[in-house]
Amino acid sequence: MFLQQLVNALWLGSVYALFALGYTLVFGVLDILNLAHGAVFMWGAFFGLMAVTRLDMPIWAALLVAMLGSGVLGIVLDRVAFRPLRKRNAPQLAAIISSIGASTILVSLAQGAFGAQVSRFPLDALPSQVFITGPVRVTLIQIIVFVASVVLMIALLLFMRRSRSGKAMRAVAYSGRISALLGINVDRIIVTTFFVSSALAGASGVFLGLAFSAISPFMGAPIELKGLAVIILGGLGNVPGAILAGFLLAATEVFGVAYVSSDFRDAIAFTVLILVLLFRPSGILGTAVERRA
Amino acid sequence: MPPFLNDLWLVYRSVFEFALIGSALGLSMYVVLRTGLLSLASAGFMAIGAYVGALLTIHLHVPLLVSVLAGALAAGGIGLLLGLPVLRLSGVYLAIATIGFGEVVRVFMLNIDSVAGRTITGGALGLNNIPRKTETWHLVLFVAVLIYLFIRIDRSRTGRAFDAIRQDHHVAASMGIDVVRYRNLAFLLSALIAGAAGVFSAHLTYFVSPNEYGFNGAVRILTFAILGGYLTWLGPIVGAFLLTFLPELLRFLGPYRPIVNGVVLILAIIYLPRGLVDPRFWRKTLRRRSPPPPAAPLETSG
């Protein structure tokens, strides 16, 4: 029982972490709370689904298509919803509102295009092996999702630490103005940030669509809200914090459902969210930041 | 009344009533926005008011006024509990906390029955056959009282404090304005108004269910305040009326209809940041000579 829950927590946590990573990255670099991240996640799942059903692609190629598609969608999102506000130097609040509008548009577009019903990946497109060792049951899908998510996370961390773009991204996160003075092309870094963040959202959309075998225009909303709990728990803008918090939240949910009650499964994330806001608003790995006028 | 007006009234009466409830909800969003904060809790407060009011009516048969007061107070009390800790943090945290709050309310209403082991909120089905007690004049009076309240606030110390905090809360604090206290006051007002609106709405539509009040409900209310503008109390009311009557005209969009809310939100926040009801904009457009504008646009620093 315990081991089985641990396995469930690990793969679910890897998806939460992957989703929250892009969420927190945009906040870290741009100070924007992008509430359309869940909608991009949902479109990623549909891009993957289209690639498999319409173009007969294997699942790994569909994943690449989904990441590319949602990455580009992220850039469009920035152009339409955020860039005009940035140019005007509008308050943070305006960007949140704009992202809510973008999210509504993306969800209703998907609803119009794919209908409100739940779609799923065709069964023959997926490996269906199940491994049973002792009391623990793991599907190959869960293993693939976990490994692929972890690989993507490590790739992002390396990208942030080692590559020139990644370093520039961290510089822009520290101060856009100073980075511009140092000759960093801030516009390009912002585009990169949105691409990377949205591509990760798209990948997690495909993963969750695979693991739960359910894709619908409304699949973004629940994870959007759980992602909020994750990024608050990890500390807003904190990338390693989001990874840790993703696994923590998944573990809390999985063990909470197993040992306490399943009725309040969806409330667990928000209870965590509100408790963190009450007692440690800077998150588990965060440090308090003093803001100046 | 001439017959054609009578017909028109029969057709549009319910839309008019929804627009009035929308106006109240828009005002509940406006009062927080006015202090430079974004709260998405109005839908959750509305739900609390609706359930408390409906349960009182169904089980204790109290008069509507008692339900309204009880619903407003219940929402207000919970609003205080939520606002007190969170309003010390920057604005993003309030936005996030209120989104989380809305979900907690929804999940609570959905599951409390199975936890308590008996029917209280009716779970996903909600509460049905609530007697229709809300009359049109109740709503007109309710919105009129709110308008009076906001006119009084505009002319008071409180109104000026709200505006100062929105423009720059650091400067406001250094001028001796208790930023946290005023933001809590605005948040409390917002909860009270939304709670009362919830009770009226429950006694207008005969039923309440948890999913009416989710995140989408909050976005709808936000759109009222953003399109109409949140620099004056008139803004959210204009926004609510436009956006309640507009979907009737946009039926041809079919499944794409919710897209209107999104498009309106983005266009308004980018091109019309002060909303439709912006005295300065209209004065400039109408080219009338006038004294300098009273309020600066919203430039919050968090």
CSV table of C-alpha atoms in Angstrom, one decimal, chain A residues 167-169 171-172 176 178-187 189:
chain,number,residue,atom,x,y,z
A,167,LYS,CA,22.3,32.9,-17.8
A,168,ALA,CA,20.8,35.9,-19.6
A,169,MET,CA,17.4,34.8,-18.4
A,171,ALA,CA,20.0,38.2,-15.4
A,172,VAL,CA,16.7,39.5,-16.8
A,176,GLY,CA,15.5,43.8,-16.9
A,178,ILE,CA,20.4,46.4,-15.9
A,179,SER,CA,20.4,43.4,-18.3
A,180,ALA,CA,19.6,45.8,-21.1
A,181,LEU,CA,22.4,48.1,-20.1
A,182,LEU,CA,24.8,45.1,-20.2
A,183,GLY,CA,23.8,44.4,-23.8
A,184,ILE,CA,21.4,41.6,-23.3
A,185,ASN,CA,18.7,41.4,-25.8
A,186,VAL,CA,15.8,41.5,-23.3
A,187,ASP,CA,13.1,41.1,-25.9
A,189,ILE,CA,15.1,36.5,-23.7
